[in-house]
Amino acid sequence: MAPQDWMEAEKQGAVSHAFSPYTDNGGTSLAIAGEDFCLVAADTRQSEGYSINSRYAPKAYKFSNGAVLATSGMHADGHTLAKRLEQRLEWYEHNHGKKMSVGAMAQMLSTILYQKRFFPYYTFNILGGLDEHGKGAIYTYDPVGSHEREGWRAAGSGGSLVQPFLDNQIGHKHQQSPQVPITLEKALKVAKDAFSGAAERDIYTGDMAELFIITKDGVHVEQYPLKRD
Amino acid sequence: MVEDLNCFRNQYDSDITTWSPQGRIHQIEYAMEAVKQGSAVVGLKSKTHSVLLVVKRSADELASYQQKLLRIDDHLGIAFAGLTSDARVLSNFMRTEAMNSRMLYGRPLPTYRIVNAVANKAQTNTQRYGGRPYGVGLLVAGYDDAGAHLYECSPSGNFFDYVAIAIGARSQSAKTYLEKHFESFDESSLDDLVVHGLHALADTLQQDKELNLNNCSVGIVGAGTKFATIDGDELQRYLNLQAQSARTQGAPTATEEGDAPAPMDTE
């Protein structure tokens, strides 16, 4: 049947009942890399269509090597991907006697995603941590593993609302003001305002944001309540 | 009487699937010999901790000392005696099982289960033609909801639950020490437990040898303590404690023997 036939069939009341292995659970995530810190954050609302499944279903995951992965898209795929990643980190530690660096983990995540090129993990990932020089590092991915190191990124249903805000406030794009490296305090303010703004206009973003602050002293988690409408 | 028939051992010992007329499978016993050839490994536990201590050998003056402790998970570790390569393969199996347990059931693998799994795996090799038994004995130390654990896994596919045990070369000397002192282990502090273990380990060394930073290792797991190996310089503290304890071991202490009179007391 050609697409024209489907449209004709739908007009006459026929409905297609295909099973889809994917679903979109909505939500927004972001990450900001600083001189000596990395901030990774994601809201905790899980939705499906116009329903809310949960107000607290975290989609950012902390790993044993101090890295944090923020996922968006399908929650089940994000959660399982995080479990598999943690296992790979454990094997690495068994075999090499040390924790995996964030850069190595970033490359590995890319290969893990591409291995499912023909049945992808439906996740839009952002991986954050400290690089081997102690500087903040974030890596952003598409569902099949295309990745790049960046200074800041927003992803998910509210990604397109938050990204231009970060470009302006973190990257000082379209501004002629002097460039100062972002401090943790400023990054936190920008991130919280970004989530509040996204929660205003994106129905899939809200309830709470979980912010992971990664420094040489470890990973600290902060919870920031958002509008519940 | 069985010894009389040793002249016939060679007829029934070629492969694993042949019983001897005395009801023994010699290949299994030969595999257990391989364990006895490995350097000594000691295990002991208290209510809160399970400790493994090993003697490390080096092939050559220029070579490194063979590692004998392997971490399986945060709550599980093993020490082995025998074929190192077999130990590596079994440890990979145990690590996979431990991770699968966390993935499937969301909880750390109970010690009893992994020991059971290893024993089942070892038994398979004793009932299959064309293969051979594993040539390694494991001491498995674990800590879970049920407390501290110590097990021995043998090439025969048997496993045993212990409060204290030693395997490998000259392990009988270690066992003799452990048999003398085991009743105090349950309530022991971690330091005392390690010192007991080092005493037992030291007894397995040959005449002119002593424990030093290079030739031994300690593995500890327990309440609030993830499995970790103590090697090299970090061992110095325990070796010092052991040396002090050995020096005072001659005189009975007040806590052990009741109130013994001090040497200069006259009343």
GROMACS .gro file of C-alpha atoms in nm:
model
  496
    1MET     CA    1   0.000   0.000   0.000
    2ALA     CA    2   0.138   0.339  -0.091
    3PRO     CA    3   0.120   0.633   0.154
    4GLN     CA    4  -0.166   0.785  -0.046
    5ASP     CA    5  -0.366   0.468   0.014
    6TRP     CA    6  -0.306   0.487   0.391
    7MET     CA    7  -0.442   0.843   0.404
    8GLU     CA    8  -0.746   0.734   0.208
    9ALA     CA    9  -0.795   0.436   0.440
   10GLU     CA   10  -0.767   0.655   0.752
   11LYS     CA   11  -1.035   0.890   0.616
   12GLN     CA   12  -1.265   0.592   0.588
   13GLY     CA   13  -1.210   0.495   0.956
   14ALA     CA   14  -0.934   0.234   0.929
   15VAL     CA   15  -0.667   0.267   1.200
   16SER     CA   16  -0.315   0.121   1.192
   17HIS     CA   17  -0.224  -0.091   1.494
   18ALA     CA   18   0.152  -0.132   1.465
   19PHE     CA   19   0.349  -0.199   1.783
   20SER     CA   20   0.619   0.058   1.844
   21PRO     CA   21   0.908  -0.039   2.068
   22TYR     CA   22   0.973   0.329   2.137
   23THR     CA   23   0.798   0.594   2.341
   24ASP     CA   24   0.885   0.952   2.426
   25ASN     CA   25   0.895   1.018   2.800
   26GLY     CA   26   0.977   1.387   2.757
   27GLY     CA   27   1.187   1.601   2.987
   28THR     CA   28   1.480   1.835   2.957
   29SER     CA   29   1.846   1.795   3.044
   30LEU     CA   30   2.146   2.024   3.033
   31ALA     CA   31   2.515   2.034   3.115
   32ILE     CA   32   2.772   2.312   3.162
   33ALA     CA   33   3.149   2.261   3.177
   34GLY     CA   34   3.355   2.504   3.387
   35GLU     CA   35   3.725   2.553   3.458
   36ASP     CA   36   3.727   2.318   3.757
   37PHE     CA   37   3.370   2.191   3.776
   38CYS     CA   38   3.101   2.031   3.567
   39LEU     CA   39   2.727   2.075   3.611
   40VAL     CA   40   2.486   1.811   3.476
   41ALA     CA   41   2.114   1.846   3.535
   42ALA     CA   42   1.784   1.694   3.429
   43ASP     CA   43   1.423   1.739   3.533
   44THR     CA   44   1.245   1.445   3.694
   45ARG     CA   45   0.905   1.444   3.523
   46GLN     CA   46   0.824   1.136   3.319
   47SER     CA   47   0.537   1.175   3.070
   48GLU     CA   48   0.364   0.983   2.796
   49GLY     CA   49   0.144   1.179   2.562
   50TYR     CA   50  -0.063   1.417   2.778
   51SER     CA   51  -0.023   1.206   3.094
   52ILE     CA   52   0.232   1.225   3.367
   53ASN     CA   53   0.373   0.882   3.462
   54SER     CA   54   0.582   1.010   3.749
   55ARG     CA   55   0.686   1.337   3.906
   56TYR     CA   56   1.009   1.181   4.029
   57ALA     CA   57   1.177   0.953   3.775
   58PRO     CA   58   1.537   1.076   3.763
   59LYS     CA   59   1.708   1.070   3.426
   60ALA     CA   60   2.058   1.172   3.526
   61TYR     CA   61   2.281   0.892   3.655
   62LYS     CA   62   2.596   0.911   3.863
   63PHE     CA   63   2.876   0.661   3.791
   64SER     CA   64   3.147   0.514   4.006
   65ASN     CA   65   3.419   0.709   3.821
   66GLY     CA   66   3.262   1.044   3.904
   67ALA     CA   67   3.096   1.096   3.568
   68VAL     CA   68   2.726   1.182   3.529
   69LEU     CA   69   2.508   1.091   3.231
   70ALA     CA   70   2.194   1.290   3.155
   71THR     CA   71   1.953   1.108   2.925
   72SER     CA   72   1.635   1.224   2.754
   73GLY     CA   73   1.397   1.059   2.516
   74MET     CA   74   1.285   0.715   2.626
   75HIS     CA   75   1.334   0.649   2.995
   76ALA     CA   76   1.365   0.270   2.972
   77ASP     CA   77   1.643   0.295   2.716
   78GLY     CA   78   1.822   0.563   2.918
   79HIS     CA   79   1.800   0.359   3.238
   80THR     CA   80   1.922   0.036   3.075
   81LEU     CA   81   2.202   0.219   2.896
   82ALA     CA   82   2.316   0.357   3.232
   83LYS     CA   83   2.316   0.007   3.385
   84ARG     CA   84   2.522  -0.132   3.098
   85LEU     CA   85   2.764   0.157   3.120
   86GLU     CA   86   2.818   0.098   3.490
   87GLN     CA   87   2.893  -0.269   3.419
   88ARG     CA   88   3.151  -0.173   3.158
   89LEU     CA   89   3.309   0.064   3.411
   90GLU     CA   90   3.331  -0.221   3.663
   91TRP     CA   91   3.499  -0.453   3.410
   92TYR     CA   92   3.743  -0.177   3.325
   93GLU     CA   93   3.834  -0.141   3.690
   94HIS     CA   94   3.876  -0.518   3.729
   95ASN     CA   95   4.098  -0.544   3.424
   96HIS     CA   96   4.302  -0.225   3.455
   97GLY     CA   97   4.313  -0.170   3.829
   98LYS     CA   98   4.197   0.192   3.801
   99LYS     CA   99   3.882   0.390   3.731
  100MET     CA  100   3.792   0.477   3.371
  101SER     CA  101   3.865   0.834   3.267
  102VAL     CA  102   3.578   1.047   3.139
  103GLY     CA  103   3.739   1.076   2.795
  104ALA     CA  104   3.769   0.698   2.761
  105MET     CA  105   3.411   0.658   2.882
  106ALA     CA  106   3.297   0.914   2.625
  107GLN     CA  107   3.454   0.721   2.341
  108MET     CA  108   3.318   0.394   2.476
  109LEU     CA  109   2.964   0.534   2.499
  110SER     CA  110   2.984   0.626   2.133
  111THR     CA  111   3.076   0.271   2.033
  112ILE     CA  112   2.808   0.121   2.258
  113LEU     CA  113   2.545   0.340   2.094
  114TYR     CA  114   2.661   0.263   1.741
  115GLN     CA  115   2.654  -0.110   1.810
  116LYS     CA  116   2.277  -0.068   1.814
  117ARG     CA  117   2.277   0.135   1.494
  118PHE     CA  118   1.985  -0.070   1.358
  119PHE     CA  119   1.774  -0.071   1.675
  120PRO     CA  120   1.901   0.234   1.859
  121TYR     CA  121   1.878   0.340   2.220
  122TYR     CA  122   1.620   0.617   2.196
  123THR     CA  123   1.819   0.853   2.414
  124PHE     CA  124   1.975   1.193   2.365
  125ASN     CA  125   2.275   1.173   2.596
  126ILE     CA  126   2.497   1.426   2.763
  127LEU     CA  127   2.796   1.290   2.955
  128GLY     CA  128   2.972   1.516   3.206
  129GLY     CA  129   3.276   1.489   3.428
  130LEU     CA  130   3.629   1.619   3.485
  131ASP     CA  131   3.898   1.551   3.228
  132GLU     CA  132   4.249   1.432   3.314
  133HIS     CA  133   4.356   1.794   3.377
  134GLY     CA  134   4.074   1.848   3.625
  135LYS     CA  135   3.879   2.074   3.388
  136GLY     CA  136   3.507   2.032   3.333
  137ALA     CA  137   3.420   1.825   3.026
  138ILE     CA  138   3.090   1.746   2.862
  139TYR     CA  139   3.024   1.525   2.563
  140THR     CA  140   2.698   1.532   2.369
  141TYR     CA  141   2.554   1.247   2.162
  142ASP     CA  142   2.287   1.160   1.915
  143PRO     CA  143   2.103   0.826   1.954
  144VAL     CA  144   2.354   0.634   1.741
  145GLY     CA  145   2.673   0.766   1.891
  146SER     CA  146   2.777   1.074   1.699
  147HIS     CA  147   2.951   1.279   1.965
  148GLU     CA  148   3.151   1.592   2.034
  149ARG     CA  149   3.302   1.768   2.332
  150GLU     CA  150   3.135   2.099   2.404
  151GLY     CA  151   3.122   2.371   2.668
  152TRP     CA  152   2.747   2.362   2.727
  153ARG     CA  153   2.443   2.185   2.588
  154ALA     CA  154   2.071   2.139   2.649
  155ALA     CA  155   1.875   1.838   2.524
  156GLY     CA  156   1.530   1.686   2.545
  157SER     CA  157   1.181   1.824   2.492
  158GLY     CA  158   1.279   2.168   2.623
  159GLY     CA  159   1.621   2.160   2.458
  160SER     CA  160   1.536   2.409   2.188
  161LEU     CA  161   1.406   2.654   2.451
  162VAL     CA  162   1.710   2.623   2.677
  163GLN     CA  163   1.995   2.599   2.425
  164PRO     CA  164   1.976   2.962   2.296
  165PHE     CA  165   1.957   3.081   2.657
  166LEU     CA  166   2.276   2.890   2.742
  167ASP     CA  167   2.445   3.013   2.422
  168ASN     CA  168   2.384   3.364   2.543
  169GLN     CA  169   2.450   3.331   2.915
  170ILE     CA  170   2.735   3.078   2.911
  171GLY     CA  171   2.888   3.135   2.571
  172HIS     CA  172   2.820   3.509   2.559
  173LYS     CA  173   2.714   3.467   2.201
  174HIS     CA  174   2.558   3.769   2.030
  175GLN     CA  175   2.707   3.987   2.305
  176GLN     CA  176   2.991   4.231   2.301
  177SER     CA  177   3.053   4.215   2.676
  178PRO     CA  178   3.390   4.096   2.815
  179GLN     CA  179   3.440   3.717   2.830
  180VAL     CA  180   3.482   3.572   3.179
  181PRO     CA  181   3.500   3.200   3.247
  182ILE     CA  182   3.178   3.087   3.410
  183THR     CA  183   3.180   3.030   3.787
  184LEU     CA  184   2.989   2.751   3.957
  185GLU     CA  185   2.756   3.001   4.126
  186LYS     CA  186   2.666   3.163   3.794
  187ALA     CA  187   2.628   2.824   3.622
  188LEU     CA  188   2.384   2.709   3.893
  189LYS     CA  189   2.178   3.027   3.861
  190VAL     CA  190   2.167   2.997   3.485
  191ALA     CA  191   2.074   2.628   3.503
  192LYS     CA  192   1.793   2.685   3.753
  193ASP     CA  193   1.654   2.976   3.555
  194ALA     CA  194   1.679   2.765   3.239
  195PHE     CA  195   1.469   2.491   3.397
  196SER     CA  196   1.214   2.734   3.534
  197GLY     CA  197   1.185   2.892   3.191
  198ALA     CA  198   1.149   2.556   3.017
  199ALA     CA  199   0.889   2.442   3.272
  200GLU     CA  200   0.682   2.750   3.188
  201ARG     CA  201   0.649   2.676   2.819
  202ASP     CA  202   0.720   2.305   2.775
  203ILE     CA  203   0.443   2.082   2.910
  204TYR     CA  204   0.681   1.789   2.947
  205THR     CA  205   0.922   1.973   3.175
  206GLY     CA  206   0.850   2.040   3.540
  207ASP     CA  207   0.809   1.893   3.894
  208MET     CA  208   1.176   1.900   3.994
  209ALA     CA  209   1.525   1.943   3.855
  210GLU     CA  210   1.815   1.736   3.989
  211LEU     CA  211   2.149   1.913   3.952
  212PHE     CA  212   2.475   1.716   3.979
  213ILE     CA  213   2.776   1.930   4.067
  214ILE     CA  214   3.103   1.750   3.984
  215THR     CA  215   3.425   1.880   4.136
  216LYS     CA  216   3.753   1.724   4.243
  217ASP     CA  217   3.589   1.665   4.582
  218GLY     CA  218   3.322   1.438   4.432
  219VAL     CA  219   2.966   1.467   4.309
  220HIS     CA  220   2.713   1.677   4.502
  221VAL     CA  221   2.341   1.660   4.419
  222GLU     CA  222   2.099   1.950   4.455
  223GLN     CA  223   1.723   1.931   4.405
  224TYR     CA  224   1.538   2.232   4.269
  225PRO     CA  225   1.156   2.224   4.270
  226LEU     CA  226   0.976   2.327   3.950
  227LYS     CA  227   0.616   2.409   3.864
  228ARG     CA  228   0.394   2.103   3.880
  229ASP     CA  229   0.137   2.210   3.619
  230MET     CA  230   4.450  -5.160   5.270
  231VAL     CA  231   4.392  -4.904   5.001
  232GLU     CA  232   4.765  -4.830   5.005
  233ASP     CA  233   4.840  -5.193   4.908
  234LEU     CA  234   4.658  -5.140   4.582
  235ASN     CA  235   4.853  -4.829   4.483
  236CYS     CA  236   5.040  -5.035   4.228
  237PHE     CA  237   4.718  -5.037   4.023
  238ARG     CA  238   4.662  -4.661   4.039
  239ASN     CA  239   4.809  -4.605   3.695
  240GLN     CA  240   4.545  -4.812   3.521
  241TYR     CA  241   4.257  -4.599   3.648
  242ASP     CA  242   4.401  -4.251   3.650
  243SER     CA  243   4.429  -4.156   3.281
  244ASP     CA  244   4.100  -3.976   3.243
  245ILE     CA  245   3.844  -3.802   3.454
  246THR     CA  246   3.560  -4.037   3.363
  247THR     CA  247   3.721  -4.350   3.503
  248TRP     CA  248   3.657  -4.474   3.857
  249SER     CA  249   3.918  -4.680   4.036
  250PRO     CA  250   3.808  -5.011   4.194
  251GLN     CA  251   3.842  -4.840   4.534
  252GLY     CA  252   3.574  -4.588   4.432
  253ARG     CA  253   3.810  -4.297   4.369
  254ILE     CA  254   3.860  -4.072   4.071
  255HIS     CA  255   4.233  -4.015   4.070
  256GLN     CA  256   4.228  -3.725   3.828
  257ILE     CA  257   4.036  -3.521   4.083
  258GLU     CA  258   4.291  -3.606   4.348
  259TYR     CA  259   4.573  -3.510   4.114
  260ALA     CA  260   4.402  -3.177   4.052
  261MET     CA  261   4.390  -3.122   4.427
  262GLU     CA  262   4.765  -3.187   4.436
  263ALA     CA  263   4.810  -2.884   4.212
  264VAL     CA  264   4.646  -2.675   4.482
  265LYS     CA  265   4.887  -2.809   4.742
  266GLN     CA  266   5.179  -2.697   4.525
  267GLY     CA  267   5.070  -2.334   4.529
  268SER     CA  268   5.203  -2.098   4.796
  269ALA     CA  269   5.004  -2.075   5.117
  270VAL     CA  270   4.683  -1.883   5.152
  271VAL     CA  271   4.508  -1.822   5.487
  272GLY     CA  272   4.153  -1.711   5.561
  273LEU     CA  273   3.979  -1.626   5.889
  274LYS     CA  274   3.673  -1.433   5.994
  275SER     CA  275   3.521  -1.250   6.286
  276LYS     CA  276   3.162  -1.145   6.336
  277THR     CA  277   3.222  -0.830   6.131
  278HIS     CA  278   3.509  -0.901   5.893
  279SER     CA  279   3.650  -1.171   5.670
  280VAL     CA  280   4.023  -1.158   5.599
  281LEU     CA  281   4.244  -1.333   5.342
  282LEU     CA  282   4.623  -1.344   5.366
  283VAL     CA  283   4.856  -1.480   5.100
  284VAL     CA  284   5.223  -1.561   5.050
  285LYS     CA  285   5.339  -1.434   4.713
  286ARG     CA  286   5.616  -1.608   4.520
  287SER     CA  287   5.831  -1.462   4.248
  288ALA     CA  288   5.960  -1.671   3.962
  289ASP     CA  289   6.292  -1.495   3.961
  290GLU     CA  290   6.481  -1.226   4.153
  291LEU     CA  291   6.410  -0.993   3.863
  292ALA     CA  292   6.043  -1.086   3.837
  293SER     CA  293   5.740  -0.943   4.013
  294TYR     CA  294   5.559  -1.134   4.287
  295GLN     CA  295   5.253  -1.327   4.176
  296GLN     CA  296   4.926  -1.162   4.283
  297LYS     CA  297   4.707  -1.408   4.474
  298LEU     CA  298   4.411  -1.189   4.572
  299LEU     CA  299   4.133  -1.092   4.333
  300ARG     CA  300   3.841  -0.857   4.390
  301ILE     CA  301   3.509  -0.993   4.268
  302ASP     CA  302   3.276  -0.717   4.388
  303ASP     CA  303   3.258  -0.462   4.668
  304HIS     CA  304   3.154  -0.733   4.910
  305LEU     CA  305   3.343  -1.035   4.771
  306GLY     CA  306   3.706  -1.126   4.724
  307ILE     CA  307   3.904  -1.443   4.663
  308ALA     CA  308   4.250  -1.580   4.731
  309PHE     CA  309   4.374  -1.877   4.535
  310ALA     CA  310   4.638  -2.149   4.533
  311GLY     CA  311   4.724  -2.350   4.224
  312LEU     CA  312   4.700  -2.273   3.854
  313THR     CA  313   4.688  -1.895   3.820
  314SER     CA  314   4.524  -1.911   3.479
  315ASP     CA  315   4.240  -2.124   3.613
  316ALA     CA  316   4.196  -1.871   3.894
  317ARG     CA  317   4.169  -1.592   3.640
  318VAL     CA  318   3.900  -1.774   3.442
  319LEU     CA  319   3.701  -1.855   3.756
  320SER     CA  320   3.733  -1.499   3.884
  321ASN     CA  321   3.594  -1.364   3.556
  322PHE     CA  322   3.303  -1.604   3.590
  323MET     CA  323   3.242  -1.487   3.947
  324ARG     CA  324   3.259  -1.122   3.843
  325THR     CA  325   3.004  -1.180   3.571
  326GLU     CA  326   2.774  -1.357   3.815
  327ALA     CA  327   2.813  -1.075   4.066
  328MET     CA  328   2.725  -0.811   3.807
  329ASN     CA  329   2.435  -1.012   3.672
  330SER     CA  330   2.298  -1.045   4.022
  331ARG     CA  331   2.301  -0.668   4.064
  332MET     CA  332   2.146  -0.617   3.720
  333LEU     CA  333   1.872  -0.878   3.758
  334TYR     CA  334   1.786  -0.858   4.126
  335GLY     CA  335   1.911  -0.515   4.226
  336ARG     CA  336   2.117  -0.655   4.514
  337PRO     CA  337   2.469  -0.782   4.576
  338LEU     CA  338   2.529  -1.152   4.519
  339PRO     CA  339   2.503  -1.351   4.844
  340THR     CA  340   2.828  -1.534   4.918
  341TYR     CA  341   2.662  -1.873   4.946
  342ARG     CA  342   2.523  -1.844   4.595
  343ILE     CA  343   2.848  -1.763   4.419
  344VAL     CA  344   3.031  -2.040   4.600
  345ASN     CA  345   2.757  -2.280   4.495
  346ALA     CA  346   2.783  -2.159   4.135
  347VAL     CA  347   3.162  -2.206   4.128
  348ALA     CA  348   3.132  -2.550   4.281
  349ASN     CA  349   2.872  -2.655   4.024
  350LYS     CA  350   3.096  -2.528   3.748
  351ALA     CA  351   3.392  -2.720   3.890
  352GLN     CA  352   3.189  -3.037   3.926
  353THR     CA  353   3.092  -3.029   3.559
  354ASN     CA  354   3.456  -3.062   3.468
  355THR     CA  355   3.480  -3.377   3.676
  356GLN     CA  356   3.208  -3.552   3.483
  357ARG     CA  357   3.287  -3.460   3.127
  358TYR     CA  358   3.514  -3.657   2.896
  359GLY     CA  359   3.793  -3.470   2.722
  360GLY     CA  360   3.821  -3.191   2.976
  361ARG     CA  361   4.006  -3.155   3.300
  362PRO     CA  362   3.919  -3.031   3.645
  363TYR     CA  363   4.020  -2.679   3.745
  364GLY     CA  364   4.361  -2.688   3.911
  365VAL     CA  365   4.297  -2.414   4.163
  366GLY     CA  366   4.162  -2.392   4.516
  367LEU     CA  367   3.981  -2.074   4.617
  368LEU     CA  368   3.921  -1.913   4.951
  369VAL     CA  369   3.618  -1.690   4.912
  370ALA     CA  370   3.567  -1.405   5.160
  371GLY     CA  371   3.238  -1.222   5.158
  372TYR     CA  372   3.019  -0.993   5.363
  373ASP     CA  373   2.643  -0.970   5.317
  374ASP     CA  374   2.316  -0.947   5.516
  375ALA     CA  375   2.398  -1.275   5.683
  376GLY     CA  376   2.731  -1.145   5.810
  377ALA     CA  377   3.092  -1.236   5.732
  378HIS     CA  378   3.164  -1.549   5.529
  379LEU     CA  379   3.462  -1.766   5.445
  380TYR     CA  380   3.443  -2.062   5.210
  381GLU     CA  381   3.686  -2.296   5.041
  382CYS     CA  382   3.619  -2.415   4.685
  383SER     CA  383   3.805  -2.721   4.566
  384PRO     CA  384   3.871  -2.873   4.220
  385SER     CA  385   3.652  -3.164   4.324
  386GLY     CA  386   3.346  -2.938   4.312
  387ASN     CA  387   3.312  -2.942   4.690
  388PHE     CA  388   3.287  -2.632   4.899
  389PHE     CA  389   3.318  -2.584   5.272
  390ASP     CA  390   3.217  -2.313   5.516
  391TYR     CA  391   3.494  -2.215   5.760
  392VAL     CA  392   3.575  -1.981   6.047
  393ALA     CA  393   3.941  -2.021   5.957
  394ILE     CA  394   4.130  -2.224   5.695
  395ALA     CA  395   4.459  -2.245   5.509
  396ILE     CA  396   4.544  -2.412   5.177
  397GLY     CA  397   4.860  -2.448   4.969
  398ALA     CA  398   5.219  -2.537   5.053
  399ARG     CA  399   5.288  -2.608   5.422
  400SER     CA  400   4.935  -2.495   5.506
  401GLN     CA  401   4.918  -2.752   5.787
  402SER     CA  402   5.143  -2.529   6.000
  403ALA     CA  403   4.899  -2.242   5.949
  404LYS     CA  404   4.605  -2.465   6.033
  405THR     CA  405   4.774  -2.573   6.355
  406TYR     CA  406   4.803  -2.209   6.463
  407LEU     CA  407   4.445  -2.137   6.361
  408GLU     CA  408   4.315  -2.440   6.550
  409LYS     CA  409   4.484  -2.310   6.865
  410HIS     CA  410   4.336  -1.961   6.847
  411PHE     CA  411   4.012  -1.976   6.648
  412GLU     CA  412   3.782  -1.946   6.948
  413SER     CA  413   3.887  -1.583   6.993
  414PHE     CA  414   3.829  -1.481   6.630
  415ASP     CA  415   3.456  -1.413   6.645
  416GLU     CA  416   3.492  -1.119   6.885
  417SER     CA  417   3.832  -1.005   6.756
  418SER     CA  418   3.898  -0.654   6.635
  419LEU     CA  419   4.007  -0.624   6.272
  420ASP     CA  420   4.369  -0.554   6.369
  421ASP     CA  421   4.384  -0.859   6.596
  422LEU     CA  422   4.229  -1.072   6.324
  423VAL     CA  423   4.490  -0.964   6.070
  424VAL     CA  424   4.772  -1.021   6.320
  425HIS     CA  425   4.646  -1.375   6.387
  426GLY     CA  426   4.635  -1.431   6.013
  427LEU     CA  427   4.991  -1.306   5.969
  428HIS     CA  428   5.112  -1.535   6.247
  429ALA     CA  429   4.946  -1.830   6.074
  430LEU     CA  430   5.090  -1.724   5.740
  431ALA     CA  431   5.439  -1.680   5.882
  432ASP     CA  432   5.430  -2.038   6.008
  433THR     CA  433   5.406  -2.162   5.647
  434LEU     CA  434   5.734  -2.005   5.543
  435GLN     CA  435   6.055  -2.202   5.523
  436GLN     CA  436   6.323  -2.176   5.794
  437ASP     CA  437   6.518  -1.877   5.673
  438LYS     CA  438   6.230  -1.676   5.529
  439GLU     CA  439   6.021  -1.400   5.684
  440LEU     CA  440   5.715  -1.203   5.588
  441ASN     CA  441   5.800  -0.870   5.427
  442LEU     CA  442   5.633  -0.598   5.223
  443ASN     CA  443   5.691  -0.786   4.899
  444ASN     CA  444   5.603  -1.144   4.970
  445CYS     CA  445   5.261  -1.115   5.130
  446SER     CA  446   4.926  -0.946   5.076
  447VAL     CA  447   4.613  -0.900   5.284
  448GLY     CA  448   4.253  -0.875   5.161
  449ILE     CA  449   3.978  -0.744   5.391
  450VAL     CA  450   3.603  -0.723   5.353
  451GLY     CA  451   3.341  -0.655   5.616
  452ALA     CA  452   3.083  -0.430   5.776
  453GLY     CA  453   3.131  -0.088   5.619
  454THR     CA  454   3.447  -0.209   5.446
  455LYS     CA  455   3.449  -0.273   5.073
  456PHE     CA  456   3.681  -0.551   4.963
  457ALA     CA  457   4.031  -0.403   4.935
  458THR     CA  458   4.381  -0.545   4.900
  459ILE     CA  459   4.665  -0.421   5.120
  460ASP     CA  460   5.000  -0.441   4.943
  461GLY     CA  461   5.348  -0.298   4.970
  462ASP     CA  462   5.405  -0.005   5.206
  463GLU     CA  463   5.054  -0.013   5.346
  464LEU     CA  464   5.134  -0.353   5.492
  465GLN     CA  465   5.404  -0.211   5.718
  466ARG     CA  466   5.159  -0.120   5.990
  467TYR     CA  467   5.022  -0.473   6.015
  468LEU     CA  468   5.367  -0.632   5.999
  469ASN     CA  469   5.472  -0.404   6.288
  470LEU     CA  470   5.168  -0.511   6.489
  471GLN     CA  471   5.250  -0.872   6.415
  472ALA     CA  472   5.615  -0.831   6.517
  473GLN     CA  473   5.513  -0.667   6.847
  474SER     CA  474   5.258  -0.935   6.912
  475ALA     CA  475   5.512  -1.210   6.843
  476ARG     CA  476   5.759  -1.055   7.088
  477THR     CA  477   5.505  -1.048   7.369
  478GLN     CA  478   5.353  -1.383   7.289
  479GLY     CA  479   5.586  -1.565   7.532
  480ALA     CA  480   5.454  -1.390   7.849
  481PRO     CA  481   5.087  -1.448   7.934
  482THR     CA  482   4.885  -1.124   7.928
  483ALA     CA  483   4.631  -1.036   8.196
  484THR     CA  484   4.343  -1.045   7.953
  485GLU     CA  485   4.420  -1.391   7.819
  486GLU     CA  486   4.525  -1.595   8.121
  487GLY     CA  487   4.341  -1.420   8.403
  488ASP     CA  488   4.530  -1.220   8.663
  489ALA     CA  489   4.879  -1.367   8.659
  490PRO     CA  490   5.113  -1.220   8.923
  491ALA     CA  491   5.368  -0.967   8.791
  492PRO     CA  492   5.730  -1.095   8.814
  493MET     CA  493   5.830  -0.878   9.114
  494ASP     CA  494   5.517  -0.937   9.322
  495THR     CA  495   5.599  -1.107   9.647
  496GLU     CA  496   5.257  -1.150   9.807
   0.00000   0.00000   0.00000
